[in-house]
C-alpha positions as YAML, in Angstrom:
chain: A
units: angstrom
residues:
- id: 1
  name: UNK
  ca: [-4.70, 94.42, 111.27]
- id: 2
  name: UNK
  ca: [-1.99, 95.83, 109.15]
- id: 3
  name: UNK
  ca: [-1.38, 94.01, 105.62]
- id: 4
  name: UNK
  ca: [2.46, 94.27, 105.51]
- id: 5
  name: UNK
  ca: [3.63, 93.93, 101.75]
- id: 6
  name: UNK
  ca: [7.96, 93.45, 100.62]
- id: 7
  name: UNK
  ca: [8.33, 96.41, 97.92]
- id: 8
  name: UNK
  ca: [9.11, 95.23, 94.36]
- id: 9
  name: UNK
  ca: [8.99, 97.17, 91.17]
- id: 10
  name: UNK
  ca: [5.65, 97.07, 90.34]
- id: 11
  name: UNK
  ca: [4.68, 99.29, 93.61]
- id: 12
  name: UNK
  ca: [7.38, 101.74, 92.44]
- id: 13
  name: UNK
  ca: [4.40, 104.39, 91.64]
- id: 14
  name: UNK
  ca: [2.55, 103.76, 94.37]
- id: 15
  name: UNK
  ca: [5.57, 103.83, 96.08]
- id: 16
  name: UNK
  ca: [6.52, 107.37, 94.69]
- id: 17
  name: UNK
  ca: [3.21, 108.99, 95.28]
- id: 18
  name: UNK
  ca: [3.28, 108.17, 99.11]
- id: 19
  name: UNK
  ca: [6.72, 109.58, 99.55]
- id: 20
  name: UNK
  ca: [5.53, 112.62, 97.60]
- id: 21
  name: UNK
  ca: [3.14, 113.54, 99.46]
- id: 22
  name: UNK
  ca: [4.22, 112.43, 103.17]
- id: 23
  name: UNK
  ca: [4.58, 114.36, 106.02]
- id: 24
  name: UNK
  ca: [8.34, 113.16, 106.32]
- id: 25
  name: UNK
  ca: [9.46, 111.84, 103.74]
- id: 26
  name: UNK
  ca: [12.00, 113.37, 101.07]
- id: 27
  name: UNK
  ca: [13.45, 112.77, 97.55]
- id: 28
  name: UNK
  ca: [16.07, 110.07, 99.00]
- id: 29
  name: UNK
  ca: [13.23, 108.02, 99.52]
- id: 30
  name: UNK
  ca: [12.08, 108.17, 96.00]
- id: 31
  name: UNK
  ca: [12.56, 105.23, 94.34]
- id: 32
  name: UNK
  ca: [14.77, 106.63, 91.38]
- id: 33
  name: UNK
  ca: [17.03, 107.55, 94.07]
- id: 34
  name: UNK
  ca: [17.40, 104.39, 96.28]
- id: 35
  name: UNK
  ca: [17.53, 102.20, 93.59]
- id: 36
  name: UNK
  ca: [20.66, 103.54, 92.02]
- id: 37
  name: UNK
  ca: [22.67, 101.34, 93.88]
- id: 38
  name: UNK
  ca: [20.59, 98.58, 94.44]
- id: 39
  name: UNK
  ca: [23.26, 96.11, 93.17]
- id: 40
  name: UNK
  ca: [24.87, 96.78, 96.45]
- id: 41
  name: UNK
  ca: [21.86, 95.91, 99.02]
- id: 42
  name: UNK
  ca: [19.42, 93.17, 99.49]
- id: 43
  name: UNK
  ca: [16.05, 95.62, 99.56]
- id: 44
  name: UNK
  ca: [13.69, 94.44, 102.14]
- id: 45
  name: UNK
  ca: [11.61, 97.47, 101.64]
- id: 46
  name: UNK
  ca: [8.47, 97.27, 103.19]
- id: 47
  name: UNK
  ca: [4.69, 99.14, 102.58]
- id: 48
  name: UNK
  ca: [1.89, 98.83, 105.62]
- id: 49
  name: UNK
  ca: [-1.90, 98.75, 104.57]
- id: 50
  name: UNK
  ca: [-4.74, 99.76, 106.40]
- id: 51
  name: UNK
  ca: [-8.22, 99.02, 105.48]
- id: 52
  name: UNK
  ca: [-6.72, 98.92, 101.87]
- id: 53
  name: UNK
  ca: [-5.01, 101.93, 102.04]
- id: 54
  name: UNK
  ca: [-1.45, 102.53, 102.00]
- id: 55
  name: UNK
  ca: [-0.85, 103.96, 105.72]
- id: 56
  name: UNK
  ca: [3.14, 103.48, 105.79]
- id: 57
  name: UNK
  ca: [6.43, 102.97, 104.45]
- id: 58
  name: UNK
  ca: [9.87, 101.21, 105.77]
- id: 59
  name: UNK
  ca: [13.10, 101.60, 103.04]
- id: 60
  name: UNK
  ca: [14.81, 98.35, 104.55]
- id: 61
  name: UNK
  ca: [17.23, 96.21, 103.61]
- id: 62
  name: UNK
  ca: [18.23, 92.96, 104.74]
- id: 63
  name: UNK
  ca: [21.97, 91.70, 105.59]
- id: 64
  name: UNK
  ca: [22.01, 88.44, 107.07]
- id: 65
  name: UNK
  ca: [19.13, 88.17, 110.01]
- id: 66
  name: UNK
  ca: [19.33, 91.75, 109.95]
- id: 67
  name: UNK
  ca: [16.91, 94.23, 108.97]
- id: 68
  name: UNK
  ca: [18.39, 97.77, 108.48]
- id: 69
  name: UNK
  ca: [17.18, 101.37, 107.79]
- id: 70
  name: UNK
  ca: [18.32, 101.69, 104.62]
- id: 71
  name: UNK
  ca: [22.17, 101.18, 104.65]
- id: 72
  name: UNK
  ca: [22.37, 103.84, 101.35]
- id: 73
  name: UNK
  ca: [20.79, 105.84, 103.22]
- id: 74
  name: UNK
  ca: [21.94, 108.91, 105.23]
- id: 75
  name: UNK
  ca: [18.63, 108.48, 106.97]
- id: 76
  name: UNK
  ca: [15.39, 106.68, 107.35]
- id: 77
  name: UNK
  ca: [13.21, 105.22, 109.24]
- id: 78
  name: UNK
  ca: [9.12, 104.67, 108.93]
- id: 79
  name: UNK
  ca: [7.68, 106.96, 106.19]
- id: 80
  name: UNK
  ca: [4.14, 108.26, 107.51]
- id: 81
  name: UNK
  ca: [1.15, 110.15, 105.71]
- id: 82
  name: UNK
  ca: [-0.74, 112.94, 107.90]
- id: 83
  name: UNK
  ca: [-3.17, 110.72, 109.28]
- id: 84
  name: UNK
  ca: [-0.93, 108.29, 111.04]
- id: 85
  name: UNK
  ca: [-1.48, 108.68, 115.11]
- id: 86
  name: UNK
  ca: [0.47, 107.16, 117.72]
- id: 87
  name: UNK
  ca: [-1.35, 103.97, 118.39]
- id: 88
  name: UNK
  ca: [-1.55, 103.12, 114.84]
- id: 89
  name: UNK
  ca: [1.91, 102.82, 114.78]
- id: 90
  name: UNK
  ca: [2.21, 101.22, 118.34]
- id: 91
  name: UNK
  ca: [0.32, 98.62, 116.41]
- id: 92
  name: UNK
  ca: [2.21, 98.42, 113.24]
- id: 93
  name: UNK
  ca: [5.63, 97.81, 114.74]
- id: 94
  name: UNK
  ca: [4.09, 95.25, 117.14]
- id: 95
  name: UNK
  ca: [2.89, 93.53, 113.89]
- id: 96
  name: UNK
  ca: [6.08, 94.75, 112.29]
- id: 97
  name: UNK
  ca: [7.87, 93.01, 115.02]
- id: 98
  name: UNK
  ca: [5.91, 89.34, 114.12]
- id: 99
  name: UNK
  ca: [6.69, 89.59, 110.10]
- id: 100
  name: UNK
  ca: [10.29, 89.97, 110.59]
- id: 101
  name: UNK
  ca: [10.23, 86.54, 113.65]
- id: 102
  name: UNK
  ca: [8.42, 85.03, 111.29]
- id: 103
  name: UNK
  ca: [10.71, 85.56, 108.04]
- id: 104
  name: UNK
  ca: [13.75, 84.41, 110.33]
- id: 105
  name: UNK
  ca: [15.52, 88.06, 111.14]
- id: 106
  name: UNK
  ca: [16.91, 88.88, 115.18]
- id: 107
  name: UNK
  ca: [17.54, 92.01, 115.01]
- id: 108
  name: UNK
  ca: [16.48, 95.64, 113.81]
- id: 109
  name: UNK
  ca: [18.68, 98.48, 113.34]
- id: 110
  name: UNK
  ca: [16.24, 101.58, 112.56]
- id: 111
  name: UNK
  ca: [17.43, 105.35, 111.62]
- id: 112
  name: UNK
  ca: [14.86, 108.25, 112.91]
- id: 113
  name: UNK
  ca: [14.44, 110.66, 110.29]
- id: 114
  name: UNK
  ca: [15.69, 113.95, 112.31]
- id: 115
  name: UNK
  ca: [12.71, 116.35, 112.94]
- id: 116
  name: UNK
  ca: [14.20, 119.52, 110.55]
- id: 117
  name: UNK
  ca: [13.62, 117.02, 107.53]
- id: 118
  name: UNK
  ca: [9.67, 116.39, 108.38]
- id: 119
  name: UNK
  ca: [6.85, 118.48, 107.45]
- id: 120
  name: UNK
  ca: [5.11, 118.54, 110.47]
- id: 121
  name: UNK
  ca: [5.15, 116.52, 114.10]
- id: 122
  name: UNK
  ca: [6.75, 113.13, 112.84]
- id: 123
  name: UNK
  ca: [7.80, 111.16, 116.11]
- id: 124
  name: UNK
  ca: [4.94, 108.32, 116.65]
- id: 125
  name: UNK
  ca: [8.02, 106.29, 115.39]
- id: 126
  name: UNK
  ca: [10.30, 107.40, 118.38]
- id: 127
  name: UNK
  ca: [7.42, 106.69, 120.50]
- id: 128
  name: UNK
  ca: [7.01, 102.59, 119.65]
- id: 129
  name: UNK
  ca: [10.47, 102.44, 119.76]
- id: 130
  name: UNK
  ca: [10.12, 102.69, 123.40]
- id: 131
  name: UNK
  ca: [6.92, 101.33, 124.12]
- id: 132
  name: UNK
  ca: [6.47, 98.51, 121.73]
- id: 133
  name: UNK
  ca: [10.60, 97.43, 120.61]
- id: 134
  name: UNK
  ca: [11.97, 98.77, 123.79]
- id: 135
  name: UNK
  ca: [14.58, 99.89, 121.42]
- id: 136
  name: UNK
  ca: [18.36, 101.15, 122.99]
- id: 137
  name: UNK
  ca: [20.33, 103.95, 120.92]
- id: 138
  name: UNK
  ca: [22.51, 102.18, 118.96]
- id: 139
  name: UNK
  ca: [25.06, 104.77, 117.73]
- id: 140
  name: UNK
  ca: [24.30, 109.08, 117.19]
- id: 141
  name: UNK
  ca: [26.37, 111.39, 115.20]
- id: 142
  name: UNK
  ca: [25.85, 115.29, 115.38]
- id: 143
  name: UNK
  ca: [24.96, 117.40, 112.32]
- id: 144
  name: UNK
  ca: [25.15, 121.09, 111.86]
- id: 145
  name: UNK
  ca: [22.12, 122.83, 111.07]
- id: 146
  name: UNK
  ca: [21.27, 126.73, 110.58]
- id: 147
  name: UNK
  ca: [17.47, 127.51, 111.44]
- id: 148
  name: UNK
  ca: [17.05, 130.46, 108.79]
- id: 149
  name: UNK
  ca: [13.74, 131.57, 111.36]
- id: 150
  name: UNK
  ca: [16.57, 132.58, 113.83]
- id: 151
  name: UNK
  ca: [19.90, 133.21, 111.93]
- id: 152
  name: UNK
  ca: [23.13, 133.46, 114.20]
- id: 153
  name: UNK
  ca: [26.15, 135.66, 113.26]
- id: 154
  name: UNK
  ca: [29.47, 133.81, 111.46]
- id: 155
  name: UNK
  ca: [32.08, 133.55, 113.62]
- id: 156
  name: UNK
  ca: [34.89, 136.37, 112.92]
- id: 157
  name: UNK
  ca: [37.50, 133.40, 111.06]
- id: 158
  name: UNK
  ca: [34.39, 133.44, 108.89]
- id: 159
  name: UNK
  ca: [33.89, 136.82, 108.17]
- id: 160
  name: UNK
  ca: [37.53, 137.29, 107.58]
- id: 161
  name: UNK
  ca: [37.59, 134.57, 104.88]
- id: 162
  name: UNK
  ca: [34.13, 136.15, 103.14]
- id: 163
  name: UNK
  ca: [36.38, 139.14, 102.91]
- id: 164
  name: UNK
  ca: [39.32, 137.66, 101.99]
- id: 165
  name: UNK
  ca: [37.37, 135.89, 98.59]
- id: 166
  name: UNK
  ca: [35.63, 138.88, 97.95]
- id: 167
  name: UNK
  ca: [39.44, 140.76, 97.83]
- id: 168
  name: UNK
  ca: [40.69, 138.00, 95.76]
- id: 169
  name: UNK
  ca: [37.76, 138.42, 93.37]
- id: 170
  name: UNK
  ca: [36.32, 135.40, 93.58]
- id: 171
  name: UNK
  ca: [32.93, 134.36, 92.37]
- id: 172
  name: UNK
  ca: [29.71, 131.88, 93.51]
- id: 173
  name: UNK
  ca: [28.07, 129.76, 90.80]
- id: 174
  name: UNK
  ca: [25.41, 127.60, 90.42]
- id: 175
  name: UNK
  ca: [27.35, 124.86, 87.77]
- id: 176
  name: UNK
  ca: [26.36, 121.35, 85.96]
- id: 177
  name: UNK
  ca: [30.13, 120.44, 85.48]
- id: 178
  name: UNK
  ca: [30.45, 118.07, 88.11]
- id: 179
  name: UNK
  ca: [33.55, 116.26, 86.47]
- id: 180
  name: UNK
  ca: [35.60, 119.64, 87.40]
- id: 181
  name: UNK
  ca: [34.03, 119.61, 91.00]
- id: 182
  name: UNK
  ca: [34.97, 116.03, 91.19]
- id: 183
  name: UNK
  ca: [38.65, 116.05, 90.81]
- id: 184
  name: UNK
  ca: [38.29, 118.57, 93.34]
- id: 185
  name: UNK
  ca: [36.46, 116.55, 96.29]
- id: 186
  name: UNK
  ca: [38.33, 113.60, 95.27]
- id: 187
  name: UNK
  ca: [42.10, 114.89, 94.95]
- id: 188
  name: UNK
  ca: [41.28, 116.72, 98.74]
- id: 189
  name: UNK
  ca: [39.46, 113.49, 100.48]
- id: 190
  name: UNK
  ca: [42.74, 111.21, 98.72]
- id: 191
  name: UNK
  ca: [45.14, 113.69, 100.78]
- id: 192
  name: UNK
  ca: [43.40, 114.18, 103.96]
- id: 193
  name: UNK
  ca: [41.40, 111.31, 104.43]
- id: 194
  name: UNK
  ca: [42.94, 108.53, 101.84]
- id: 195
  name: UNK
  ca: [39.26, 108.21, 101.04]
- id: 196
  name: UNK
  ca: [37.17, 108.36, 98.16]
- id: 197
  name: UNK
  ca: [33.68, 109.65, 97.67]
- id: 198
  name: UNK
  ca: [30.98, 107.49, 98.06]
- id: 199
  name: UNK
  ca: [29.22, 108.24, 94.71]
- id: 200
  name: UNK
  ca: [30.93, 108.12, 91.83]
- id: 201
  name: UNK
  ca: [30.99, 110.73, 89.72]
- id: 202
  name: UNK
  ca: [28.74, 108.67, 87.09]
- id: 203
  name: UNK
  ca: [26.58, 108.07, 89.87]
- id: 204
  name: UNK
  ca: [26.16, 111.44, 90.68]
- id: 205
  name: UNK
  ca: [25.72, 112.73, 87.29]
- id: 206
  name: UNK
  ca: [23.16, 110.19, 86.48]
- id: 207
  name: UNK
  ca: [21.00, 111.34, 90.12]
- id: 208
  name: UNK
  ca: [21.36, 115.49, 89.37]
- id: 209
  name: UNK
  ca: [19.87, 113.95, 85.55]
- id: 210
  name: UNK
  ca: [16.84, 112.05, 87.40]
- id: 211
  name: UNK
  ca: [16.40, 114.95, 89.88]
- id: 212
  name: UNK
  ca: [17.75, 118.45, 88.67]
- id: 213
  name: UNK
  ca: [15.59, 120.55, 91.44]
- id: 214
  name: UNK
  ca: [16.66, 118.26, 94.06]
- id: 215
  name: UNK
  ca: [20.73, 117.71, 93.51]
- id: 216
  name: UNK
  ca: [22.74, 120.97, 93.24]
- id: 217
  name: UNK
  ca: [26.21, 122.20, 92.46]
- id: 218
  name: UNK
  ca: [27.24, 125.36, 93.37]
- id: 219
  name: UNK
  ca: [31.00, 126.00, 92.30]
- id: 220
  name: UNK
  ca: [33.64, 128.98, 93.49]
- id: 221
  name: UNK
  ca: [35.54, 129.92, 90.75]
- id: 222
  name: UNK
  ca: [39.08, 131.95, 90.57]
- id: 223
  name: UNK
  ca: [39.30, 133.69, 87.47]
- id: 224
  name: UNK
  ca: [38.25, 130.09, 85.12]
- id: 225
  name: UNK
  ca: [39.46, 127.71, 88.10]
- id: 226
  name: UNK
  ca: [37.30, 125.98, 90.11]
- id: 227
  name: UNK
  ca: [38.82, 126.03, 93.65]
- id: 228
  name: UNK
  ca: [36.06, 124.68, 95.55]
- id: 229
  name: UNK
  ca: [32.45, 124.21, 95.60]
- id: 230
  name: UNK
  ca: [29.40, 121.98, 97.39]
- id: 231
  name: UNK
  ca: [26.92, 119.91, 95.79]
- id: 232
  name: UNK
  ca: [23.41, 120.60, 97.60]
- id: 233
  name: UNK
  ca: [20.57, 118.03, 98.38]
- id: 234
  name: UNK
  ca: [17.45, 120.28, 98.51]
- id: 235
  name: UNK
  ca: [14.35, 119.31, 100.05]
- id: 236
  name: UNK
  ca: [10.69, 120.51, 100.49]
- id: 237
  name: UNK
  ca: [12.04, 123.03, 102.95]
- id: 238
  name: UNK
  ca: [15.60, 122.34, 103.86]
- id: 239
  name: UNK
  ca: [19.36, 122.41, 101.88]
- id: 240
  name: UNK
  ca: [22.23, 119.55, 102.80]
- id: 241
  name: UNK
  ca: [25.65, 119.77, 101.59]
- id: 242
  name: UNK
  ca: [26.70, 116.28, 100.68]
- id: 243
  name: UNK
  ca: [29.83, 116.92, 99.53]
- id: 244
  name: UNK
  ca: [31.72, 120.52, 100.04]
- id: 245
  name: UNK
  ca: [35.42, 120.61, 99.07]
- id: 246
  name: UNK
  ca: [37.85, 123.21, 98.39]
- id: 247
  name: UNK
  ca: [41.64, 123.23, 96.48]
- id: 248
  name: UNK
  ca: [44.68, 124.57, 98.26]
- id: 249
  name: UNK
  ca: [44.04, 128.20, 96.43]
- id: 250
  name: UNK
  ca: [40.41, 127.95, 97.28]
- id: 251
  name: UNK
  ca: [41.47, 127.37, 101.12]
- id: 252
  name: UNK
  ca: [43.76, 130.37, 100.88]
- id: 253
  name: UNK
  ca: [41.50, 132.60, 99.76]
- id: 254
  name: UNK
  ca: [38.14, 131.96, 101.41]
- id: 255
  name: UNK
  ca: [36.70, 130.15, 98.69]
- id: 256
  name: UNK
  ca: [34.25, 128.43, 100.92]
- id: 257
  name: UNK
  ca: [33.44, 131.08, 103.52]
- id: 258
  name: UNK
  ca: [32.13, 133.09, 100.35]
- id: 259
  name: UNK
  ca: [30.11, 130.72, 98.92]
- id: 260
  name: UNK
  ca: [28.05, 129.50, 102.19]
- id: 261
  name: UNK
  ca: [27.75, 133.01, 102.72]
- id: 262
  name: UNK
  ca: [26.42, 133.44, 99.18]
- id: 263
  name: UNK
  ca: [24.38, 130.33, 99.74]
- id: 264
  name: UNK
  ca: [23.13, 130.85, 103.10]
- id: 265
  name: UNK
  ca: [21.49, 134.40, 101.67]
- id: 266
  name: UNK
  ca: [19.91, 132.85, 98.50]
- id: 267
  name: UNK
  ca: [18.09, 129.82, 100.31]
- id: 268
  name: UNK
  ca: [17.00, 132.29, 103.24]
- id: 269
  name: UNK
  ca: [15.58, 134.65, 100.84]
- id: 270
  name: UNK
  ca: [13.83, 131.90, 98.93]
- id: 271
  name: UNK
  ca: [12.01, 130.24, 102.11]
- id: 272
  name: UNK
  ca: [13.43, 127.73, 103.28]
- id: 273
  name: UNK
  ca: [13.52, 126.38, 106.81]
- id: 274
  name: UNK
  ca: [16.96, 124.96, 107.40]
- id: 275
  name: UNK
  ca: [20.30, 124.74, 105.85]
- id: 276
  name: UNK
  ca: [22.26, 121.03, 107.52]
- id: 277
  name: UNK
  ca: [25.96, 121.39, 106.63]
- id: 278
  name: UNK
  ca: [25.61, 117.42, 107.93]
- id: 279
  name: UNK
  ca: [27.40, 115.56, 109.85]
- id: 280
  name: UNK
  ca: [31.27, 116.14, 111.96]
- id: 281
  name: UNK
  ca: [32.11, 112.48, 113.50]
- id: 282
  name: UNK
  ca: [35.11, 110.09, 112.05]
- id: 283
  name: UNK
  ca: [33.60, 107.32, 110.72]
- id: 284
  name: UNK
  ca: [35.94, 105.00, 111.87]
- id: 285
  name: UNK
  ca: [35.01, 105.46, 115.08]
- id: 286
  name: UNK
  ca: [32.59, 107.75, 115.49]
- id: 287
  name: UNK
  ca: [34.29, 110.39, 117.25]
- id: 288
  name: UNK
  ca: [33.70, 114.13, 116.78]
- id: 289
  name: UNK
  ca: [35.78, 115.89, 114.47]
- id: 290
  name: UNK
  ca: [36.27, 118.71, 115.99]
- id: 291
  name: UNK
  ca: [37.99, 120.74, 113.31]
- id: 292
  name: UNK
  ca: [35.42, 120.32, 110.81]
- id: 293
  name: UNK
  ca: [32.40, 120.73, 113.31]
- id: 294
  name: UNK
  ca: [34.29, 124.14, 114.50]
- id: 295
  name: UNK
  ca: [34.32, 125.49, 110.65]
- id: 296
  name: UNK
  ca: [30.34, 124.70, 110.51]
- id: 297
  name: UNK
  ca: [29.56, 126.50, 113.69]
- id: 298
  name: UNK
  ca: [31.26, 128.90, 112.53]
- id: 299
  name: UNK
  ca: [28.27, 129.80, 109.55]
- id: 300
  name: UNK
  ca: [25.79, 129.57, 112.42]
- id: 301
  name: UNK
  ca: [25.06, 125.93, 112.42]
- id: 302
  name: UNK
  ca: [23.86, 124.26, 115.34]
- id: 303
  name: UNK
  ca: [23.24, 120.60, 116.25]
- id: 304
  name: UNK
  ca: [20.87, 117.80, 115.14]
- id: 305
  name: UNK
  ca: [21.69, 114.73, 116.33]
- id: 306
  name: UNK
  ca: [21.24, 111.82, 114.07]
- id: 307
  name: UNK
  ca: [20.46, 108.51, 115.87]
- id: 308
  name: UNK
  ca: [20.07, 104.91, 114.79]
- id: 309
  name: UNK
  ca: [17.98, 102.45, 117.50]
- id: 310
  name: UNK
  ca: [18.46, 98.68, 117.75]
- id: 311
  name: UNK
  ca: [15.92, 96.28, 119.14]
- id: 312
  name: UNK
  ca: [16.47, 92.20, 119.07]
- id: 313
  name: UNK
  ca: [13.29, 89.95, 118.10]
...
């Protein structure tokens, strides 16, 4: 029998140290991370024990009879050590399955951590899904994700716009000035998207301060202009852009073509497994943007889908 425990702040260490050292988990799932904007969410975090030991993790929050993955979240899902097999877990989300009846929630809407974030073999998850929830896909977007093991060539638009920057002098940076970046991303998603990043630039700041290694900005630079840049989330063994944006003069003059081609060399040389440029679907609907997913291909990215499951109690 599982002892299933809601997180509060006093497990915040214990917390931590799981995450740390899980075969699946990363930094997002550190508690100085998801609690940034815990204002927003009503955490219904839970931690599974097993013979006193802590065997599993569940960032959760709740939103009316609904348990969800995370909703601040890009992803989530169960957080597992190296000794979790299959039928443990079977068992845990049929006992999973009773807390939630039990503390009045209907429904479950679960993200699967995608495999290139895991450490090793992580889908015992994916598996009780289907055997235990009988779980259906609820929605899937596609991500775009270069496996450094087996590099493919940019696409020639590419390789013209590396050449491009290079004739227009321009140069890569690694840069802790994310005000200038900001007015960047924010004055390009305000004309294309009438949208707004969803950190703030506070926010932000505040996360690269509580995790420097992890949070990255790497800015293109014109002479003493900015014209575009990407701020990195790096993991054990694999880079995300979460935000990459570029000015009209950085568009003209390959401003981002250089730097993922600058980038793409740096993290390959330095080990890592995969580079996700994340994900190409409209979030009002869902749809594929084809535009953007077409400019991500083009560095060599391939996909990894993203899926959410739902199962009712």
């Amino acid at each position: 029998m599982f002892e299933i425990k809601r997180y509060c702040q006093e497990y915040a260490e214990e917390w931590n140290r799981f995450v740390a050292q899980s075969k699946n988990g990363t930094f997002l799932f550190d508690r100085q991370y998801m609690d940034y904007h815990a204002d927003r969410f009503e955490d219904y975090s839970l931690m599974f024990y097993l013979d006193n030991r802590l065997f599993a993790l569940l960032p959760a929050n709740r939103k009316n009879h609904i348990l969800y993955s995370h909703q601040g979240l890009t992803y989530g899902g169960l957080v597992m050590d190296e000794q979790c097999r299959t039928a443990h877990v079977c068992e845990l989300f049929k006992q999973l399955n009773e807390f939630l009846k039990n503390a009045g929630f209907q429904q479950v809407i679960y993200k699967h951590i995608p495999f290139v974030y895991t450490q090793i073999p992580s889908e015992e998850d994916l598996f009780a899904l289907t055997d235990v929830c009988h779980s259906i896909l609820f929605s899937r977007t596609v991500s775009s994700v270069v496996d450094f093991s087996h590099p493919l060539t940019f696409a020639e638009l590419r390789r013209r716009g590396v050449k491009k920057a290079i004739d227009n002098q321009l140069q890569v940076e690694e840069s802790t000035d994310y005000a200038v970046f900001w007015q960047v991303l924010t004055d390009n998603l305000q004309q294309k998207y009438h949208a707004h990043p969803v950190h703030t630039l506070a926010e932000m700041v505040m996360l690269h301060e509580r995790f420097p290694r992890h949070i990255r900005l790497f800015v293109v630079r014109k002479e003493n202009q900015v014209v575009g840049g990407t701020v990195l989330f790096v993991s054990r063994h694999i880079v995300k852009t979460q935000y990459i944006s570029a000015n009209e003069i950085g568009k003209k003059t390959g401003a981002l073509d250089l730097l993922f081609e600058t980038l793409l060399t740096k993290f390959a040389s330095e080990g890592m497994h995969y580079f996700d440029f994340g994900t190409s679907n409209i979030p009002e609907n869902n749809e594929l943007n084809e535009s953007l997913i077409h400019q991500k291909e083009g560095f060599g990215g391939r996909a990894v889908c993203y899926d959410t499951y739902s199962w009712t109690l």
